GROMACS .gro file of C-alpha atoms in nm:
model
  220
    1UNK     CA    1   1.239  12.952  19.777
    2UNK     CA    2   1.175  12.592  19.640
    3UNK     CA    3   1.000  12.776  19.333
    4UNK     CA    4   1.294  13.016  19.255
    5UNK     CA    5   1.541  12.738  19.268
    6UNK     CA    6   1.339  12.498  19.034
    7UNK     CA    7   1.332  12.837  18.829
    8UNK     CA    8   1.736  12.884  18.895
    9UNK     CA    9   1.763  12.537  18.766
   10UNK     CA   10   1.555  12.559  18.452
   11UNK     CA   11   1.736  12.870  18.317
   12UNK     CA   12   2.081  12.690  18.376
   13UNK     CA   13   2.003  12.344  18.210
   14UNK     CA   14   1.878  12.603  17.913
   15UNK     CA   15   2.185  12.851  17.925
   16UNK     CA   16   2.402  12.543  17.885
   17UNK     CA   17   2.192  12.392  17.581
   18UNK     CA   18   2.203  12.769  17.423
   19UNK     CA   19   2.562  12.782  17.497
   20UNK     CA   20   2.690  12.445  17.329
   21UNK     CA   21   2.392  12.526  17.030
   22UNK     CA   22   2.605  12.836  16.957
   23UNK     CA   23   2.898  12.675  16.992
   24UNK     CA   24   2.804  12.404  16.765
   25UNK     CA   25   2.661  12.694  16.506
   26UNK     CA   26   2.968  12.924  16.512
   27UNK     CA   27   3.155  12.590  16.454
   28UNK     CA   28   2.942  12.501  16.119
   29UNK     CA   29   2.936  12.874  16.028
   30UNK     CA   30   3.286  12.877  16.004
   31UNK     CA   31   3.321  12.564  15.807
   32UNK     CA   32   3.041  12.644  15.666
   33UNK     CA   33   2.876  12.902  15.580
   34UNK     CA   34   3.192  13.160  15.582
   35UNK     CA   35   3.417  13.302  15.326
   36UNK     CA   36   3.686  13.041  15.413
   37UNK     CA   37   3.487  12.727  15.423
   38UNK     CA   38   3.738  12.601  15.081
   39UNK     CA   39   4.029  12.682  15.285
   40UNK     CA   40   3.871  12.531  15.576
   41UNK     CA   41   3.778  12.240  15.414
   42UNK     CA   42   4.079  12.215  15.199
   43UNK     CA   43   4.276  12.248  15.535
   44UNK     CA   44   4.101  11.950  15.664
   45UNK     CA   45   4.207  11.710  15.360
   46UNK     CA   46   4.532  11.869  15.391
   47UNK     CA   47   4.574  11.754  15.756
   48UNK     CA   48   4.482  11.379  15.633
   49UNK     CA   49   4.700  11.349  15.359
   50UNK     CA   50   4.978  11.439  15.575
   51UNK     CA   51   4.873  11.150  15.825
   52UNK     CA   52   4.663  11.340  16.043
   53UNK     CA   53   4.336  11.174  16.107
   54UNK     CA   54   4.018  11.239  16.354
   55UNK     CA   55   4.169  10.932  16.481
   56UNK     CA   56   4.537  11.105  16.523
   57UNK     CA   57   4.693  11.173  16.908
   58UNK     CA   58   4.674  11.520  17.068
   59UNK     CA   59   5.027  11.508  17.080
   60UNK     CA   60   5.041  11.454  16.672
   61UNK     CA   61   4.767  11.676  16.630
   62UNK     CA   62   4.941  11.972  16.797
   63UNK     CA   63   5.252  11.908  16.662
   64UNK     CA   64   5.127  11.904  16.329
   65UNK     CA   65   4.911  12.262  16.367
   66UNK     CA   66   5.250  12.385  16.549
   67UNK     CA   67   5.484  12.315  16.267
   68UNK     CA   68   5.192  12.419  16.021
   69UNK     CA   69   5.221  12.774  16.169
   70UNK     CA   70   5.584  12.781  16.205
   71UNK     CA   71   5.581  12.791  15.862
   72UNK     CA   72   5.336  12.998  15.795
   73UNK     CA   73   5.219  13.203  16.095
   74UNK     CA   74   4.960  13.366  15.897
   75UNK     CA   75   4.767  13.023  15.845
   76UNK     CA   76   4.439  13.103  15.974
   77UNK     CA   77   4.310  12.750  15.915
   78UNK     CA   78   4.570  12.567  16.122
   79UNK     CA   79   4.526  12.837  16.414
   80UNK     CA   80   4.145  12.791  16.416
   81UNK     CA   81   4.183  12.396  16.426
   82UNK     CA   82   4.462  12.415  16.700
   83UNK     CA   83   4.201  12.663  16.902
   84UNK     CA   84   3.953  12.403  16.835
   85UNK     CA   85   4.183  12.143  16.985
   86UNK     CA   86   4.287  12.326  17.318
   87UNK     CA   87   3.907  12.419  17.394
   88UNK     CA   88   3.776  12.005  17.384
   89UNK     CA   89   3.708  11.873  17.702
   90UNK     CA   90   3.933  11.608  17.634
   91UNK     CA   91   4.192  11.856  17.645
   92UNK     CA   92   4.081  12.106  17.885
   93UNK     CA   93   4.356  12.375  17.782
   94UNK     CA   94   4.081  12.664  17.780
   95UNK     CA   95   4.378  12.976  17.861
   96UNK     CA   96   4.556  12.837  17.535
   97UNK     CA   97   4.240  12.803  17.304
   98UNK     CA   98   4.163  13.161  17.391
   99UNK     CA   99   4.500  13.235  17.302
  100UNK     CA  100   4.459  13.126  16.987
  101UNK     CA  101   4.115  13.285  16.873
  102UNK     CA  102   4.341  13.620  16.948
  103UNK     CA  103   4.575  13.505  16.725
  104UNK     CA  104   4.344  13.424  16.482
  105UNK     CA  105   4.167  13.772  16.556
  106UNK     CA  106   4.497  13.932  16.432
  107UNK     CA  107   4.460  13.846  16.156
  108UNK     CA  108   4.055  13.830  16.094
  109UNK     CA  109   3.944  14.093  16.353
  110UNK     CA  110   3.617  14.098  16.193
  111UNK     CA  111   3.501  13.761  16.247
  112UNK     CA  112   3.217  13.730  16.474
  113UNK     CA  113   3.192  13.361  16.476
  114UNK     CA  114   3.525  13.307  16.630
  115UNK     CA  115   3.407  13.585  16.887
  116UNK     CA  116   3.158  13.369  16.990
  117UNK     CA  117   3.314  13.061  17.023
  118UNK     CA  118   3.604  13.244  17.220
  119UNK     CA  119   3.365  13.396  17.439
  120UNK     CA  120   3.175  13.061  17.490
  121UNK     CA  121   3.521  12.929  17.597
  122UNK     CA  122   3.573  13.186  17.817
  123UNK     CA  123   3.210  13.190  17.972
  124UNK     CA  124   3.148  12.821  18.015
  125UNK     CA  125   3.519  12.660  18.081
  126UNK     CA  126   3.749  12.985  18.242
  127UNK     CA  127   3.402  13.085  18.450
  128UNK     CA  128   3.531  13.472  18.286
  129UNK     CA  129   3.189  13.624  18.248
  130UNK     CA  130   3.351  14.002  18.249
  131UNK     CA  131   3.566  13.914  17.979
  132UNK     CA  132   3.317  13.705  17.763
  133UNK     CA  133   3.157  14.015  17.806
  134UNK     CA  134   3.385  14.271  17.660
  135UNK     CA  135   3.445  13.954  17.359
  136UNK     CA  136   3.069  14.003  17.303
  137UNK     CA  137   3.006  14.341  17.324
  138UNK     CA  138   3.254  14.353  17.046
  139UNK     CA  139   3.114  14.114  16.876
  140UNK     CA  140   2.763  14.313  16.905
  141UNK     CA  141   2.911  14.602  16.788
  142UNK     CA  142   3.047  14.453  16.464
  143UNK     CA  143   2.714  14.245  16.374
  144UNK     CA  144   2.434  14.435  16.498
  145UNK     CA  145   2.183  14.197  16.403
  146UNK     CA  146   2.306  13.924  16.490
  147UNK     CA  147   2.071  13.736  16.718
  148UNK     CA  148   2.306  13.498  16.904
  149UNK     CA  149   2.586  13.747  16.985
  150UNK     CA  150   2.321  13.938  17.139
  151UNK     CA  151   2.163  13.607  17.333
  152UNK     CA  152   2.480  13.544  17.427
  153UNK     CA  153   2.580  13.890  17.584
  154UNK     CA  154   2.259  13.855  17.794
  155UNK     CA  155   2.382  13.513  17.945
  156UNK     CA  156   2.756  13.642  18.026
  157UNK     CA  157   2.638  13.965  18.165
  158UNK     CA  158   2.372  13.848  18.351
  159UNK     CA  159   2.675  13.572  18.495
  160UNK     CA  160   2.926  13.879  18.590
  161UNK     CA  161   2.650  14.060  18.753
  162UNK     CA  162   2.523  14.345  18.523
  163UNK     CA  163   2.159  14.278  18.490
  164UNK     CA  164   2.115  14.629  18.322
  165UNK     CA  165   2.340  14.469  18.049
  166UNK     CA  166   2.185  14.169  18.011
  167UNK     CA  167   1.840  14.339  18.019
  168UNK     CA  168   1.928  14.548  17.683
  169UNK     CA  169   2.093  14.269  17.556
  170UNK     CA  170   1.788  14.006  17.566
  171UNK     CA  171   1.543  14.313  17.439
  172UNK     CA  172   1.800  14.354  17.134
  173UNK     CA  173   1.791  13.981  17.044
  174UNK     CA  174   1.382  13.949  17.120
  175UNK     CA  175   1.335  14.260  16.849
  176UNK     CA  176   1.579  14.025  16.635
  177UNK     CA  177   1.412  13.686  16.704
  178UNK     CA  178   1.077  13.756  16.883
  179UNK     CA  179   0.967  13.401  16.734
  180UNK     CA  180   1.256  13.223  16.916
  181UNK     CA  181   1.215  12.909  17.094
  182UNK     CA  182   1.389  13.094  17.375
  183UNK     CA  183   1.202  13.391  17.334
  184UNK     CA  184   0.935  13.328  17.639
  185UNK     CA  185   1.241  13.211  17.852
  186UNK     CA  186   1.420  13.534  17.772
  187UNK     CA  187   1.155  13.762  17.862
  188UNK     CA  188   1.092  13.562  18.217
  189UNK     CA  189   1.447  13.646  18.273
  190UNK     CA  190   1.445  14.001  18.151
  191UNK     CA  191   1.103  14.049  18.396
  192UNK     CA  192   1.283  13.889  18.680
  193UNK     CA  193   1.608  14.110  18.643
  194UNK     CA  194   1.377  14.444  18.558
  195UNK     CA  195   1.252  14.404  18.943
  196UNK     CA  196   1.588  14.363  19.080
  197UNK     CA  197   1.753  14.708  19.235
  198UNK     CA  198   1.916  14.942  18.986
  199UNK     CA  199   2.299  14.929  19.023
  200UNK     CA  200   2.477  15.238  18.897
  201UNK     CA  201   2.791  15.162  18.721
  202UNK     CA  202   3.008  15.301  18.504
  203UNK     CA  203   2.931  15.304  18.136
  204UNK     CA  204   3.081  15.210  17.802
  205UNK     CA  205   2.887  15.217  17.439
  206UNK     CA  206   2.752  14.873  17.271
  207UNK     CA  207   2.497  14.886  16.958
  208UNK     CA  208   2.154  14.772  17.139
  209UNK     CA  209   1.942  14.851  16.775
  210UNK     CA  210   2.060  14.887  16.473
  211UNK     CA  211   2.205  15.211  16.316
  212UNK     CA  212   2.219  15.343  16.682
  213UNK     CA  213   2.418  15.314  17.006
  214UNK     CA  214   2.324  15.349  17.348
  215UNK     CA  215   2.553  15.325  17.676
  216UNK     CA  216   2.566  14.968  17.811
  217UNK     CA  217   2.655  14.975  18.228
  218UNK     CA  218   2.990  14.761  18.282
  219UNK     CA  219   3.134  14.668  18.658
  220UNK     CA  220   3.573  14.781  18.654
   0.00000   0.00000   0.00000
């Protein structure tokens, strides 16, 4: 008992690292190594020259991203950065950031970076595994080979309870990252879940290998 709860401990401290790592990376991808990182960037010097600094007061900050997209509700840039400012911890207005990365979503449905950092929101500060679940399964399905959507299903699923998700999930992202400094963590957790009971649940489809689709169990 003391062993599995040492082991209980070790995969949380490591889920959270993962978690704010792909965070972090779907932050710098989008700033970054995106289509938009001049409009993301230019947004940013835009913000400061109209007297909003890192420095600035939520209050100015969200009035300023407000009144940016009153203008212009199809301003991507000032959507993303008022997500961005509802999900800190400082804040702590998690429903609102998610609310956001919709928005966003509307008009960018393809983006798989802000997938992940809305399901990371949802996962880690609304506790809504089932529905970081559907985010990433979506995700998944629009970048098969993407390693980290796939890491990341694994964690929410195996959080809401669907350890046959999870299971296909992790052996997607080992076949995409078998050299992963998670990798040997991965496949103690897919072992451990692989000797738990079968539970039979409905099924939807999710892209588990590339080019092909197999049925992924979900819970209602």
């Amino acid at each position: 008992m003391l062993l599995d709860r040492k082991r209980i401990n070790r995969f949380t401290r490591w889920a959270a690292i993962i978690l704010a790592i792909i965070f972090l990376l779907s932050f710098i991808l989008m700033g970054v190594g995106s289509s938009a990182t001049g409009n993301f960037l230019a947004g940013c010097a835009a913000s400061e020259q109209a007297g909003i600094t890192p420095s600035s007061s939520f209050e100015e900050k969200e009035k300023f991203y407000l009144d940016q997209i009153a203008q212009n509700p199809q301003d991507n840039i000032s959507i993303l950065q008022l997500a961005g400012l509802y999900a800190d911890d400082s804040v702590g207005r998690f429903t609102d950031a998610v609310t956001y990365y919709d928005r966003y979503l509307e008009t960018d449905p393809k983006n798989v970076d802000v997938r992940l950092r809305k399901a990371s929101v949802q996962m880690t500060k609304l506790k809504d595994n089932q529905a970081a679940v559907s985010t990433l399964t979506e995700a998944t399905a629009m970048a098969p080979t993407n390693a980290m959507a796939f890491l990341q299903l694994g964690q929410a699923a195996k959080a809401a309870g669907q350890n046959q998700v999870a299971i296909l999930a992790w052996n997607r992202y080992l076949e995409l990252a078998p050299g992963s400094e998670y990798a040997s963590m991965i496949r103690d957790e897919i072992t451990k879940l692989s000797a738990l009971p079968a539970v039979a649940l409905p099924t939807t489809t999710a892209p588990i290998s590339q080019g092909t689709q197999q049925p992924l169990p979900i819970s209602p």
